[in-house]
Amino acid sequence: MDLVLCHTTADFDSLGAAVGLCVLHPGTRIVLAGGCHPTVRDFLALHRDEYPLIERRSVNPSQIRSISIVDASQRDRLGKAAEWLDLPHINEIAVFDHHLQADLDIPATVTQIEAVGATTTLIVEKLREKLKNAAENGNTASRLLPSEATVMALGIHVDTGSLTFEGATARDAIALAWLMEQGSSLPVIAEYVEPALSPQLQDLLQESLKNLRSETLHGYTVAWVLLSTEDYVPGLSSLASRLLDLTEADALLLGNVYKISENENSSNSAQPPVSNRLTVIGRSRISSTNLSELFKPFGGGGHASAASLATRDVDPLATLNQLADELKAQIPHPPTARELMSSPVRSIRPETSVGEAHRILLRYGHSGLCVVDAGDGWEPRKLRLAGIISRRDIDIALHHGFSHAPVKGYMTLQLKTIAPDTLLPEIEDLMVTYHIGRLPVLENDQLVGIVTRTDVLRELHQQKGRDSGSNGELSYCPLPASVEQLLRSRISPELWQLLSIAANIARERGWQLYIVGGAVRDLLLATDDKLALTDIDLVVDGNRSADDSGAGVELAASLQKLYPESRLDVHGDFKTAALLWNKDSVFGSLWLDIATARTEFYPYPAANPEVEASSIRQDLYRRDFTINALAVRLGVPNSGQLLDFFGGLRDLEARQIRVLHANSFIEDPTRIYRAVRFAVRLGFAIEPQTEGYIRHALESGIYYRIQGENGRAPALETRLKSELRYILQSPYWKAALQMLGDLQALRCIHPTLELDRQLWRQLRLLDRCLNGRKKEEGSAADSVTDVTDVTDGIKKQVVKKFPMPNAQFPIPNSQCPILKISDWLMRLEVSIAYLAPEYRGKVAANLQLPADSIKRLELLEATNQELAENLPKCKLPSQLVMLLRNYELPVLMAIALKSPRSIRRQIWEYLTKWANVEPPLNGNDLKALGYKPGPGFKRMLDDLLAASLDGDLGDRAAAISFLAQHYPQS
């Protein structure tokens, strides 16, 4: 006999899952372990004969072959039927459940416990697969009976609130849709999903409303009530749900105490002893509360938002009050306006013109501005809020031609304001009630910040993500509650101590410290147990007053006193400081950058940004990509909290690079190079819309106009050189350059520069030469790997677009002159040399290359013409050496890459065979032979070298004879 056990007080989910298993395994029988929910009881009163139900007392334990348990994973939910789990002859015990928090104490041989809204969904998925396979094998008649589909649909509807509960998933929706296709009865479902309360429950509802106690804490209302009845009352869960809706409480505890006989079958004439039994039903809509954990010490359980317990021999009122207190203790302190607000507030005077206000809105990307007045004197720290003007107000004024008019004629005067300690629920309520998009924050009647609708929505979304937990799908990536343990486990104890000390110093001054950017990204991506962080960015979020504008510098100075072995560098204009350790025995080469939270504005495209102190939110908003706009809070409260305002964690999961702002690449074109660098380095893809922004920015021609109007764009050029160096000295430079070429982003260097076949061929030829030189030198410095170091997809793309040329290319096989230039700079010079001669020197100067690089590129065309004219005249090795030794090695390599094969072969022959040949005698030898030092020594040594190169000298004796013949001594 194969059995399916439904838990005590079976609900529709357990019944639906049990019926589904019977369809999967024909011949299986269902046992209700101990009663059922009233609505299930009413349903079975009409439909019992349609399902394979069997009474527990009718089961012969010796005939049980297998047991499946649905919607439960603990023995005490199976009543007396739990005894069957210990039978030695049972072949299989399977558990199907969706309560992830419950501790499995059943000796299961098969388990499937997954985060779906209903256990029935798990069984429906198996049924779909079975019937699909049957149809593929020609059995097209395989489908469910309407009665089977209906009870399973009821199970999903009831446990997911018809897909409205937090735990509902797409899998539940798909399962319901399939059951509809299978013929589930909608009228029957409608009848039992929202059943009417029984007369007894209606009376208890009135009593509950009369005796309900409630308390509001942190903006949330918790209600509880204790009912007393003669006997057990079925259907209390329906009463609890109805009571929660009527009272609009955020959480409810409904207790029911009744008496139960200890020995109902006692034959004694005396009254059998009785005891109090307490049942508690819990419902909660408050994020971060967990009723299942709350009820667990009393033997209860369920979901975080819906659970129940049953216990005896306790003080009912004291127990319920204790549970209410513990539930209130679970309520998180909601964020305050001070934590949510943006500060300092962008504000204008009442006399500011509408046109100027419009310009400010565009400049800072705001949707409204606060209008402030300071009376007779203008003191920035004493700003009285006079009104608010929105973008809509400004647009209307502009539409009617009033750009010259002062904003005081259009601003809103009747304002709702909040204090710094106003809680999020109250802020949300104000915005919804009065349809307000922004709330100014006043402290002592002074404007200190502003909370916008976006701030509220973002916080609510992140709370939902943190509370829901991850379901492993890329389309939804909730935030972990804390990453502190992950951080501590992956960095050295000494570094964690340094960060903790920094956080404590910040807290003592009333500041909050965050680790931001790349370190957070790498922490979340790392797969190794230890993470070698050598460059860490910290941001100090102060009280947003003028006194805190240098918080980052002050914190860095305080740390340097505790770590005197570090070097302190201060950059006051940007409110940043850095602590540097160089080959330290503890920290190695560590760079700790500490900045005050700030916002920035680009006054014109490609300029250096103008910086102002701000909040951590705005500091993250100014960054380039979502994966670099993550932060981890250090120090109490909420140590380890991950801040992700822009979906960076989701993009890490999806392995994509996504920009924060549509105009980001116009403001700073070097972000194009950063996007490519991160994509190739991390093996990510550039998100399609971000790629669209890149191409739009390049096609707009904004960079060319900047260079045309100003002649120079120094800020752009400095950052561009830095990005080019990062890319060209990296092991993945080939793949990155290919991607830049595909995007046509080399136009940022010069409008005519493109990565075509010829330039790509030259760079690959250069790479072969550099690699060959390193092998000869045995040097690992500035090494370059092949394109196979990057992902296979990128490798195939490179090979397909620009195959390796078949032209012969001699690889150095003997000593080669030392190249006194970095590989990355050589690659950049070769790229610039591909431009027309008139552009080379200017581009090199704009990129702030070394003076010798600029000179080489300026003279490259003339040198090329000289060599093209003179190299064909060189018939002997000595002639080749005497000509080419007058030119720098980088010049020769650049010319060789651009020249015909005959010229290139001569240059390679010189570099790889003749350049390091020395004459058989040196100056000391000449002096020993009696020659007097002087200008003639060079001529003599050159003649010896030429004779040696041409094979006219065989050994030292022949060299001495050569001198005696050509330079006789008097």
Coordinates of N, CA and C in Angstrom, one line a residue, residues 7 13 17 87 91 248 283 347 361 475 520 538 603 613 641 744 815 843 853 866 894:
H7 N -1.2 16.7 6.6 CA -0.9 17.1 8.0 C -2.3 17.3 8.7
D13 N -4.0 23.1 0.2 CA -2.7 22.9 -0.4 C -2.3 21.5 -0.2
A17 N -2.1 18.7 -3.2 CA -0.8 18.0 -3.5 C -1.0 16.5 -3.4
L87 N 8.4 2.4 10.8 CA 8.3 1.0 10.4 C 9.5 0.5 9.6
N91 N 9.7 1.1 2.2 CA 10.7 1.3 1.1 C 11.2 2.7 0.9
E248 N -7.1 46.8 9.4 CA -6.0 47.4 8.7 C -4.7 47.4 9.5
R283 N -0.7 36.5 11.6 CA -0.6 37.0 10.3 C 0.2 38.3 10.3
S347 N 18.9 74.8 -4.0 CA 17.8 75.8 -3.8 C 18.1 77.1 -4.6
L361 N 17.7 73.1 -13.2 CA 17.1 71.8 -13.3 C 17.8 70.9 -14.3
S475 N 16.3 37.4 -13.2 CA 15.4 38.5 -13.4 C 15.0 39.2 -12.1
V520 N 33.7 46.4 -3.5 CA 32.5 45.7 -3.3 C 32.1 44.7 -4.4
L538 N 36.8 54.3 0.3 CA 35.9 54.5 1.4 C 35.2 55.9 1.2
P603 N 30.5 70.8 -16.1 CA 30.0 72.0 -16.7 C 29.9 72.0 -18.2
A613 N 29.8 68.5 -1.6 CA 29.5 67.5 -0.6 C 28.1 67.1 -0.7
Q641 N 25.5 46.1 5.8 CA 24.3 46.4 4.9 C 24.8 46.7 3.5
Q744 N 33.8 51.6 -32.8 CA 34.4 52.8 -33.4 C 34.8 53.9 -32.4
Q815 N 70.3 37.9 -29.8 CA 70.2 39.0 -29.0 C 69.5 40.2 -29.7
V843 N 48.3 64.7 -31.7 CA 47.6 63.7 -30.9 C 48.4 63.2 -29.8
S853 N 58.5 60.5 -27.1 CA 57.4 59.9 -28.0 C 56.9 60.9 -29.0
E866 N 63.6 58.8 -45.4 CA 65.1 58.7 -45.4 C 65.4 57.2 -45.6
A894 N 58.5 50.9 -35.5 CA 57.3 51.5 -36.1 C 57.4 51.6 -37.6

